[in-house]
Tab-separated table of C-alpha atoms and ligand atoms in Angstrom:
chain	number	residue	atom	x	y	z
A	128	UNK	CA	-25.484	1.100	-13.536
A	129	UNK	CA	-25.235	2.746	-16.417
A	130	UNK	CA	-22.686	0.425	-18.078
A	131	UNK	CA	-21.074	0.149	-20.678
A	132	UNK	CA	-20.291	-1.705	-23.875
A	133	UNK	CA	-17.898	-3.853	-21.929
A	134	UNK	CA	-19.784	-4.949	-19.018
A	135	UNK	CA	-22.359	-5.532	-21.205
A	136	UNK	CA	-21.017	-8.459	-22.767
A	137	UNK	CA	-21.467	-9.820	-19.317
A	138	UNK	CA	-24.292	-8.146	-17.623
A	139	UNK	CA	-27.697	-6.601	-17.742
A	140	UNK	CA	-27.234	-2.864	-18.181
A	141	UNK	CA	-29.983	-0.652	-16.497
A	142	UNK	CA	-29.863	3.359	-16.075
A	143	UNK	CA	-31.882	5.059	-13.600
A	144	UNK	CA	-31.933	7.855	-11.300
A	145	UNK	CA	-34.083	6.252	-8.784
A	146	UNK	CA	-31.729	3.433	-7.205
A	147	UNK	CA	-33.854	2.757	-4.224
A	148	UNK	CA	-37.206	2.454	-6.360
A	149	UNK	CA	-35.455	0.295	-9.015
A	150	UNK	CA	-33.715	-2.371	-6.414
A	151	UNK	CA	-37.164	-2.883	-4.853
A	152	UNK	CA	-39.153	-3.280	-7.935
A	153	UNK	CA	-36.649	-5.766	-9.335
A	154	UNK	CA	-36.144	-7.277	-5.876
A	155	UNK	CA	-32.151	-6.770	-6.087
A	156	UNK	CA	-30.623	-8.824	-3.217
A	157	UNK	CA	-27.193	-6.613	-2.750
A	158	UNK	CA	-26.122	-3.522	-4.403
A	159	UNK	CA	-22.770	-2.401	-4.708
A	160	UNK	CA	-21.733	1.332	-4.906
A	161	UNK	CA	-18.609	1.911	-7.348
A	162	UNK	CA	-18.255	5.718	-7.635
A	163	UNK	CA	-17.302	8.398	-5.150
A	164	UNK	CA	-20.131	10.499	-5.685
A	165	UNK	CA	-23.091	8.512	-4.773
A	166	UNK	CA	-21.542	7.773	-1.936
A	167	UNK	CA	-21.064	11.181	-0.342
A	168	UNK	CA	-24.274	12.095	-1.398
A	169	UNK	CA	-25.393	9.297	1.205
A	170	UNK	CA	-27.179	6.363	-1.459
A	171	UNK	CA	-25.909	3.496	1.304
A	172	UNK	CA	-27.452	5.672	4.258
A	173	UNK	CA	-31.319	5.707	2.471
A	174	UNK	CA	-30.409	2.063	1.431
A	175	UNK	CA	-30.426	1.211	5.012
A	176	UNK	CA	-33.066	3.184	5.956
A	177	UNK	CA	-35.309	0.725	3.720
A	178	UNK	CA	-33.486	-2.399	4.944
A	179	UNK	CA	-31.782	-2.763	1.697
A	180	UNK	CA	-28.093	-4.532	1.866
A	181	UNK	CA	-25.520	-1.998	0.278
A	182	UNK	CA	-21.849	-2.317	0.245
A	183	UNK	CA	-20.415	1.462	0.730
A	184	UNK	CA	-20.032	3.577	3.805
A	185	UNK	CA	-22.069	6.319	5.358
A	186	UNK	CA	-22.176	9.997	3.738
A	187	UNK	CA	-20.370	10.929	7.197
A	188	UNK	CA	-17.746	8.166	6.906
A	189	UNK	CA	-17.387	9.061	3.040
A	190	UNK	CA	-16.437	12.467	4.009
A	191	UNK	CA	-13.300	11.002	4.251
A	192	UNK	CA	-12.610	11.130	0.652
A	193	UNK	CA	-15.160	13.673	-0.425
A	194	UNK	CA	-13.259	16.455	2.395
A	195	UNK	CA	-9.507	16.506	2.550
A	196	UNK	CA	-9.690	19.390	5.261
A	197	UNK	CA	-11.870	16.497	6.938
A	198	UNK	CA	-9.769	13.781	6.265
A	199	UNK	CA	-6.874	15.222	7.876
A	200	UNK	CA	-8.158	16.711	11.044
A	201	UNK	CA	-9.570	13.036	11.299
A	202	UNK	CA	-6.208	11.636	10.747
A	203	UNK	CA	-4.693	13.938	13.114
A	204	UNK	CA	-7.011	13.952	16.025
A	205	UNK	CA	-7.312	10.069	15.940
A	206	UNK	CA	-3.148	9.765	15.712
A	207	UNK	CA	-3.250	8.420	12.127
A	208	UNK	CA	0.229	8.725	10.734
A	209	UNK	CA	-0.011	11.737	7.753
A	210	UNK	CA	1.862	14.411	6.197
A	211	UNK	CA	2.387	17.673	8.464
A	212	UNK	CA	-0.304	19.979	7.069
A	213	UNK	CA	-2.322	23.218	7.191
A	214	UNK	CA	-5.850	24.277	6.171
A	215	UNK	CA	-6.441	27.985	4.647
A	216	UNK	CA	-9.426	29.522	3.335
A	217	UNK	CA	-7.718	32.290	1.161
A	218	UNK	CA	-4.658	34.132	-0.835
A	219	UNK	CA	-3.213	35.671	2.732
A	220	UNK	CA	-3.752	32.313	4.657
A	221	UNK	CA	-1.986	30.520	1.814
A	222	UNK	CA	0.411	32.527	1.924
A	223	UNK	CA	1.483	32.525	5.602
A	224	UNK	CA	1.220	28.943	5.778
A	225	UNK	CA	2.951	28.397	2.437
A	226	UNK	CA	6.211	29.996	4.310
A	227	UNK	CA	6.013	27.059	7.066
A	228	UNK	CA	6.770	24.149	4.458
A	229	UNK	CA	9.778	23.184	2.206
A	230	UNK	CA	10.258	22.867	-1.392
A	231	UNK	CA	8.570	20.726	-2.908
A	232	UNK	CA	5.074	21.530	-1.417
A	233	UNK	CA	1.569	19.963	-2.005
A	234	UNK	CA	-1.304	21.859	-2.284
A	235	UNK	CA	-4.864	20.041	-2.510
A	236	UNK	CA	-8.035	21.100	-2.595
A	237	UNK	CA	-11.021	20.320	-0.840
A	238	UNK	CA	-13.546	18.334	-2.296
A	239	UNK	CA	-13.767	16.285	-5.071
A	240	UNK	CA	-11.749	16.214	-8.174
A	241	UNK	CA	-11.501	12.806	-9.773
A	242	UNK	CA	-7.529	13.020	-8.873
A	243	UNK	CA	-6.834	16.110	-10.796
A	244	UNK	CA	-7.052	18.634	-7.328
A	245	UNK	CA	-3.820	18.065	-6.104
A	246	UNK	CA	-0.905	20.266	-7.226
A	247	UNK	CA	2.949	19.113	-6.098
A	248	UNK	CA	4.802	22.869	-6.464
A	249	UNK	CA	8.488	22.656	-6.918
A	250	UNK	CA	9.097	26.196	-6.576
A	251	UNK	CA	7.268	29.605	-4.982
A	252	UNK	CA	6.221	30.560	-8.252
A	253	UNK	CA	4.461	27.115	-8.706
A	254	UNK	CA	3.018	27.473	-5.656
A	255	UNK	CA	1.636	31.173	-5.812
A	256	UNK	CA	0.357	30.111	-9.336
A	257	UNK	CA	-1.576	26.479	-8.016
A	258	UNK	CA	-3.410	29.221	-6.094
A	259	UNK	CA	-5.104	30.739	-8.876
A	260	UNK	CA	-5.752	27.058	-10.219
A	261	UNK	CA	-7.186	25.608	-6.936
A	262	UNK	CA	-10.507	26.475	-5.188
A	263	UNK	CA	-10.281	27.185	-1.438
A	264	UNK	CA	-10.380	25.807	0.960
A	265	UNK	CA	-6.711	23.800	0.482
A	266	UNK	CA	-4.798	21.742	2.341
A	267	UNK	CA	-1.072	22.759	1.923
A	268	UNK	CA	1.129	20.155	3.286
A	269	UNK	CA	4.574	18.353	3.425
A	270	UNK	CA	6.011	16.826	0.281
A	271	UNK	CA	7.095	12.951	1.406
A	272	UNK	CA	9.175	10.956	0.091
A	273	UNK	CA	9.070	7.132	-0.517
A	274	UNK	CA	6.779	4.549	-2.812
A	275	UNK	CA	3.244	4.355	-3.001
A	276	UNK	CA	0.747	1.417	-2.141
A	277	UNK	CA	-2.653	1.431	-2.853
A	278	UNK	CA	-3.927	-0.550	0.446
A	279	UNK	CA	-7.639	-1.678	-0.144
A	280	UNK	CA	-9.666	-2.931	2.798
A	281	UNK	CA	-13.241	-4.320	2.894
A	282	UNK	CA	-15.116	-3.594	5.927
A	283	UNK	CA	-18.103	-4.981	7.857
A	284	UNK	CA	-18.305	-2.114	10.287
A	285	UNK	CA	-16.407	-3.939	13.153
A	286	UNK	CA	-13.605	-5.773	11.311
A	287	UNK	CA	-11.666	-4.939	8.249
A	288	UNK	CA	-9.718	-7.566	5.605
A	289	UNK	CA	-7.586	-5.920	3.252
A	290	UNK	CA	-6.863	-6.908	-0.392
A	291	UNK	CA	-3.959	-7.827	-2.185
A	292	UNK	CA	-1.589	-4.285	-2.490
A	293	UNK	CA	-1.342	-2.941	-5.374
A	294	UNK	CA	-0.039	0.705	-7.116
A	295	UNK	CA	-1.113	2.679	-9.408
A	296	UNK	CA	0.616	5.294	-11.691
A	297	UNK	CA	-0.641	8.810	-11.415
A	298	UNK	CA	1.424	11.015	-13.731
A	299	UNK	CA	0.308	10.956	-17.388
A	300	UNK	CA	3.479	10.266	-18.510
A	301	UNK	CA	6.404	7.404	-18.604
A	302	UNK	CA	8.882	7.876	-15.830
A	303	UNK	CA	6.259	9.821	-13.548
A	304	UNK	CA	6.295	13.217	-15.527
A	305	UNK	CA	3.666	15.318	-16.274
A	306	UNK	CA	0.306	15.965	-14.143
A	307	UNK	CA	-1.338	13.876	-12.144
A	308	UNK	CA	-4.782	11.963	-13.825
A	309	UNK	CA	-7.134	9.622	-12.360
A	310	UNK	CA	-4.843	6.757	-12.879
A	311	UNK	CA	-2.749	5.692	-15.889
A	312	UNK	CA	-2.198	1.718	-15.226
A	313	UNK	CA	-1.683	-0.043	-11.894
A	314	UNK	CA	-0.165	-3.752	-10.972
A	315	UNK	CA	-1.091	-5.755	-7.976
A	316	UNK	CA	1.968	-8.023	-6.532
A	317	UNK	CA	2.003	-9.446	-3.549
A	318	UNK	CA	5.815	-8.481	-3.028
A	319	UNK	CA	4.697	-5.102	-2.769
A	320	UNK	CA	4.462	-5.344	0.992
A	321	UNK	CA	5.821	-7.534	3.450
A	322	UNK	CA	3.163	-9.273	6.117
A	323	UNK	CA	5.217	-7.690	9.032
A	324	UNK	CA	4.395	-4.099	6.916
A	325	UNK	CA	0.415	-5.230	6.412
A	326	UNK	CA	0.114	-6.142	10.088
A	327	UNK	CA	1.514	-2.366	10.592
A	328	UNK	CA	-0.605	-0.774	8.453
A	329	UNK	CA	-3.922	-2.607	9.690
A	330	UNK	CA	-2.533	-1.576	13.678
A	331	UNK	CA	-1.329	1.833	12.817
A	332	UNK	CA	-3.965	3.380	10.393
A	333	UNK	CA	-7.077	0.821	9.301
A	334	UNK	CA	-7.963	-0.669	12.663
A	335	UNK	CA	-8.286	2.766	14.059
A	336	UNK	CA	-9.875	3.983	11.320
A	337	UNK	CA	-12.579	0.717	11.603
A	338	UNK	CA	-13.179	1.337	15.340
A	339	UNK	CA	-13.430	5.324	15.296
A	340	UNK	CA	-16.274	5.295	11.864
A	341	UNK	CA	-17.678	1.601	12.437
A	342	UNK	CA	-16.418	1.690	8.431
A	343	UNK	CA	-18.709	-0.393	5.771
A	344	UNK	CA	-17.494	-0.727	2.298
A	345	UNK	CA	-13.838	-0.132	0.835
A	346	UNK	CA	-11.675	1.790	2.957
A	347	UNK	CA	-9.048	2.636	0.555
A	348	UNK	CA	-5.828	4.216	2.236
A	349	UNK	CA	-3.377	5.873	-0.068
A	350	UNK	CA	0.213	5.378	1.760
A	351	UNK	CA	3.254	6.333	1.054
A	352	UNK	CA	6.115	4.463	2.630
A	353	UNK	CA	8.462	6.760	4.169
A	354	UNK	CA	11.720	6.017	5.812
A	355	UNK	CA	9.839	6.669	9.129
A	356	UNK	CA	7.445	4.141	8.198
A	357	UNK	CA	3.561	4.047	6.113
A	358	UNK	CA	1.853	7.567	6.235
A	359	UNK	CA	-1.441	8.364	4.607
A	360	UNK	CA	-1.215	10.452	1.554
A	361	UNK	CA	-5.519	10.546	1.312
A	362	UNK	CA	-8.510	8.237	2.111
A	363	UNK	CA	-10.648	6.825	-0.602
A	364	UNK	CA	-13.976	5.331	0.279
A	365	UNK	CA	-14.278	2.957	-2.530
A	366	UNK	CA	-12.152	0.381	-4.615
A	367	UNK	CA	-9.470	2.227	-6.844
A	368	UNK	CA	-9.112	3.065	-10.721
A	369	UNK	CA	-7.394	0.999	-12.053
A	370	UNK	CA	-6.216	-1.104	-9.206
A	371	UNK	CA	-9.758	-2.735	-9.280
A	372	UNK	CA	-8.937	-4.263	-12.444
A	373	UNK	CA	-5.593	-5.982	-11.622
A	374	UNK	CA	-7.351	-7.076	-8.134
A	375	UNK	CA	-10.132	-8.593	-9.765
A	376	UNK	CA	-7.657	-10.621	-12.142
A	377	UNK	CA	-6.338	-12.082	-8.690
A	378	UNK	CA	-9.106	-13.151	-6.363
A	379	UNK	CA	-9.735	-16.918	-6.400
A	380	UNK	CA	-13.009	-16.560	-4.078
A	381	UNK	CA	-16.324	-15.873	-4.223
A	382	UNK	CA	-16.871	-11.869	-4.686
A	383	UNK	CA	-20.681	-11.925	-4.379
A	384	UNK	CA	-20.208	-14.251	-1.043
A	385	UNK	CA	-17.490	-11.647	0.857
A	386	UNK	CA	-19.637	-8.230	-0.405
A	387	UNK	CA	-22.491	-9.934	0.646
A	388	UNK	CA	-20.930	-11.366	3.968
A	389	UNK	CA	-19.434	-7.158	4.095
A	390	UNK	CA	-23.040	-5.780	4.043
A	391	UNK	CA	-24.284	-8.161	6.559
A	392	UNK	CA	-21.621	-7.219	9.390
A	393	UNK	CA	-20.308	-10.762	8.754
A	394	UNK	CA	-17.352	-10.901	7.266
A	395	UNK	CA	-13.984	-13.593	8.420
A	396	UNK	CA	-11.286	-14.296	7.669
A	397	UNK	CA	-10.700	-16.505	4.523
A	398	UNK	CA	-13.781	-14.310	2.606
A	399	UNK	CA	-11.016	-13.321	0.231
A	400	UNK	CA	-8.690	-15.532	-1.082
A	401	UNK	CA	-5.852	-14.752	-3.727
A	402	UNK	CA	-3.850	-15.856	-6.394
A	403	UNK	CA	-0.022	-15.525	-6.537
A	404	UNK	CA	0.093	-14.635	-9.566
A	405	UNK	CA	0.693	-10.921	-10.261
A	406	UNK	CA	-1.475	-8.852	-12.875
A	407	UNK	CA	-0.792	-5.757	-14.338
A	408	UNK	CA	-3.432	-2.958	-16.188
A	409	UNK	CA	-2.131	-0.492	-18.432
A	410	UNK	CA	-4.573	2.515	-18.996
A	411	UNK	CA	-5.538	3.225	-22.596
A	412	UNK	CA	-6.227	7.231	-22.626
A	413	UNK	CA	-8.066	9.289	-24.889
A	414	UNK	CA	-6.035	12.462	-26.786
A	415	UNK	CA	-6.372	15.550	-24.244
A	416	UNK	CA	-6.328	13.471	-21.162
A	417	UNK	CA	-5.708	14.651	-18.223
A	418	UNK	CA	-7.687	17.731	-19.769
A	419	UNK	CA	-10.419	17.807	-22.043
A	420	UNK	CA	-10.410	14.470	-24.172
A	421	UNK	CA	-11.368	14.080	-27.463
A	422	UNK	CA	-14.342	11.534	-27.792
A	423	UNK	CA	-15.851	9.820	-30.390
A	424	UNK	CA	-13.049	8.057	-32.052
A	425	UNK	CA	-13.642	4.468	-33.085
A	426	UNK	CA	-11.837	1.456	-31.515
A	427	UNK	CA	-9.792	-1.074	-33.375
A	428	UNK	CA	-8.846	-4.354	-32.111
A	429	UNK	CA	-11.001	-5.541	-29.135
A	430	UNK	CA	-11.623	-8.811	-30.751
A	431	UNK	CA	-8.252	-9.558	-31.383
A	432	UNK	CA	-7.147	-9.562	-27.821
A	433	UNK	CA	-7.238	-13.242	-26.014
A	434	UNK	CA	-4.836	-13.758	-23.774
A	435	UNK	CA	-6.124	-10.440	-21.789
A	436	UNK	CA	-9.451	-8.812	-20.032
A	437	UNK	CA	-9.966	-5.895	-21.991
A	438	UNK	CA	-12.048	-3.512	-19.051
A	439	UNK	CA	-13.943	-0.556	-20.605
A	440	UNK	CA	-14.272	3.080	-18.886
A	441	UNK	CA	-15.299	5.466	-21.451
A	442	UNK	CA	-16.580	3.945	-24.269
A	443	UNK	CA	-19.810	3.529	-25.961
A	444	UNK	CA	-21.546	2.114	-28.760
A	445	UNK	CA	-21.867	3.830	-32.108
A	446	UNK	CA	-23.869	1.531	-34.987
A	447	UNK	CA	-21.871	-1.643	-35.091
A	448	UNK	CA	-18.503	0.218	-33.582
A	449	UNK	CA	-17.142	0.780	-30.103
A	450	UNK	CA	-15.912	4.547	-29.741
A	451	UNK	CA	-14.312	6.312	-26.633
A	452	UNK	CA	-16.484	8.888	-24.373
A	453	UNK	CA	-14.305	9.641	-21.746
A	454	UNK	CA	-10.734	10.372	-21.012
A	455	UNK	CA	-9.809	6.807	-19.271
A	456	UNK	CA	-10.747	4.878	-22.470
A	457	UNK	CA	-9.917	0.572	-21.335
A	458	UNK	CA	-7.747	-0.886	-18.643
A	459	UNK	CA	-5.991	-3.898	-20.515
A	460	UNK	CA	-5.064	-6.680	-17.838
A	461	UNK	CA	-3.661	-9.280	-18.022
A	462	UNK	CA	-2.167	-12.058	-14.703
A	463	UNK	CA	0.948	-13.796	-15.546
A	464	UNK	CA	3.526	-16.425	-13.866
A	465	UNK	CA	5.494	-13.359	-12.352
A	466	UNK	CA	5.488	-9.880	-12.467
A	467	UNK	CA	7.399	-9.566	-16.001
A	468	UNK	CA	5.014	-12.245	-17.525
A	469	UNK	CA	1.813	-10.110	-16.657
A	470	UNK	CA	3.501	-6.624	-18.032
A	471	UNK	CA	4.537	-8.722	-21.009
A	472	UNK	CA	0.678	-9.992	-21.340
A	473	UNK	CA	-0.652	-6.692	-20.844
A	474	UNK	CA	1.308	-4.654	-23.495
A	475	UNK	CA	0.758	-7.682	-25.870
A	476	UNK	CA	-2.807	-6.948	-25.896
A	477	UNK	CA	-2.219	-3.235	-25.995
A	478	UNK	CA	-0.645	-3.639	-29.020
A	479	UNK	CA	-3.500	-4.922	-30.474
A	480	UNK	CA	-6.002	-1.691	-29.564
A	481	UNK	CA	-5.792	1.139	-31.826
A	482	UNK	CA	-7.460	4.315	-31.831
A	483	UNK	CA	-6.641	7.930	-33.063
A	484	UNK	CA	-4.903	9.878	-30.554
A	485	UNK	CA	-4.410	7.277	-27.878
A	486	UNK	CA	-1.905	7.408	-24.969
A	487	UNK	CA	-0.844	4.861	-22.634
A	488	UNK	CA	2.349	4.370	-20.508
A	489	UNK	CA	5.160	2.154	-21.718
A	490	UNK	CA	6.557	1.433	-17.929
A	491	UNK	CA	3.652	0.206	-15.687
A	492	UNK	CA	4.810	-2.076	-13.393
A	493	UNK	CA	8.756	-1.287	-13.841
A	494	UNK	CA	8.777	-0.039	-10.322
A	495	UNK	CA	7.518	-3.445	-9.588
A	496	UNK	CA	10.422	-5.032	-11.221
A	497	UNK	CA	13.107	-2.906	-10.145
A	498	UNK	CA	11.918	-3.860	-6.253
A	499	UNK	CA	12.886	-7.638	-7.513
A	500	UNK	CA	16.209	-6.470	-9.009
A	501	UNK	CA	17.120	-4.570	-6.390
A	502	UNK	CA	16.168	-6.589	-3.212
A	503	UNK	CA	14.532	-9.496	-3.994
A	504	UNK	CA	11.908	-8.598	-1.247
A	505	UNK	CA	9.344	-6.478	-0.583
A	506	UNK	CA	8.912	-2.982	1.078
B	176	LIG	P1	-3.757	12.815	-3.342
B	176	LIG	O1	-5.411	12.518	-4.039
B	176	LIG	O2	-4.006	12.932	-2.048
B	176	LIG	O3	-3.812	10.909	-2.949
B	176	LIG	O4	-2.994	12.935	-4.063
B	176	LIG	C1	-2.513	12.860	-5.587
B	176	LIG	C2	-1.164	11.933	-5.721
B	176	LIG	O5	-0.606	13.500	-5.660
B	176	LIG	C3	-0.569	11.110	-5.022
B	176	LIG	O6	-1.009	10.017	-5.091
B	176	LIG	C4	1.038	11.451	-5.057
B	176	LIG	O7	1.796	10.767	-5.866
B	176	LIG	C5	1.020	12.804	-4.769
B	176	LIG	N1	0.879	13.434	-3.481
B	176	LIG	C6	-0.615	13.482	-2.591
B	176	LIG	N2	0.233	14.071	-1.638
B	176	LIG	C7	1.510	14.087	-1.177
B	176	LIG	C8	2.517	14.175	-0.464
B	176	LIG	N3	2.136	15.006	1.105
B	176	LIG	N4	3.716	14.182	-0.466
B	176	LIG	C9	4.346	13.154	-2.091
B	176	LIG	N5	3.248	12.977	-3.028
B	176	LIG	C10	1.817	13.610	-2.502
B	177	LIG	N1	-6.557	5.158	-8.722
B	177	LIG	C1	-6.536	5.562	-7.822
B	177	LIG	C2	-8.038	6.148	-7.415
B	177	LIG	O1	-9.018	5.283	-7.779
B	177	LIG	O2	-8.251	7.173	-6.772
């Protein structure tokens, strides 16, 4: 719901504003919530009151993503590692707080912003002008250095089992230049985190959160792997986009059964089985993105792709054509025998697709290749 021309080839799409009514009248067994907005609005609470099975966090727990101020204070309270921060409500407080941080400094708006509410200021001038762009309240925090990892865990209220690690590419341009976006590409590869590091993340970050919140659904920790260890940049309360695309290409166990077990509070180890083969997703975005995207451009070449899965995001049908209808248009995703192979296959598919003004990064996964070239081992 509402779906798009991509998923309509394998699913039946419906549109409704009353999910409970729809699920009850159609006899739907299990509901899985994708995006954050309905979670923050309390759709899970509503379903539970009616005894309907659903995967997602309560509104109270969705505030881990819905409010950065809440999330940072929560992490501080339960001792989860995160960047040192201040919360501010106006220009005077912000200018005071900025004096306590070195450059670069990170400014984050409190509420949901589709990945665009964060500014990393390199100078005092940039920090001051960020104050005119971002809405209060703000979190101001220290800049952390390291490699970013998306660590997503399926939770049933008591236990959590991690999906394979993945890495997003947040900036619009190659070499991590330009403004932040919702994500321009991602890859998943088990070499991103060693088994010992995964255990450390579970012990110091994920399990304390599950214990404190009885978390249900997907807990996504956006991590910075700093020299002092993993630190949480943000929590999301859903799967990541575009991390989900390569993750789904690697999943080998029954997803429906795992999700049903999560909804019932009966997840067991072994519910999630993964292919060792890495996967890579390259996002094709519209002209103008991450600003206002140009829409309505005809997309050609979709039928010429054979060796990859083209996940649709901002597309719609217009007569016989499929046209662009949003900022991030397609997630072109392929699995490969190794990371390089998955990258090559994804880009070979990208080459076949085109629409006016399309933009995509040429370096998705390259950081992962460097890891193999430099050490041959994970972080
Ligand atoms: P967030 O929405 O909090 O994940 O921030 C978006 C992106 O901004 C992150 O994925 C990072 O690339 C960057 N970022 C956020 N906080 C920090 C930080 N404290 N230090 C360095 N980079 C950050
Ligand atoms: N890829 C980051 C996000 O989904 O928020």
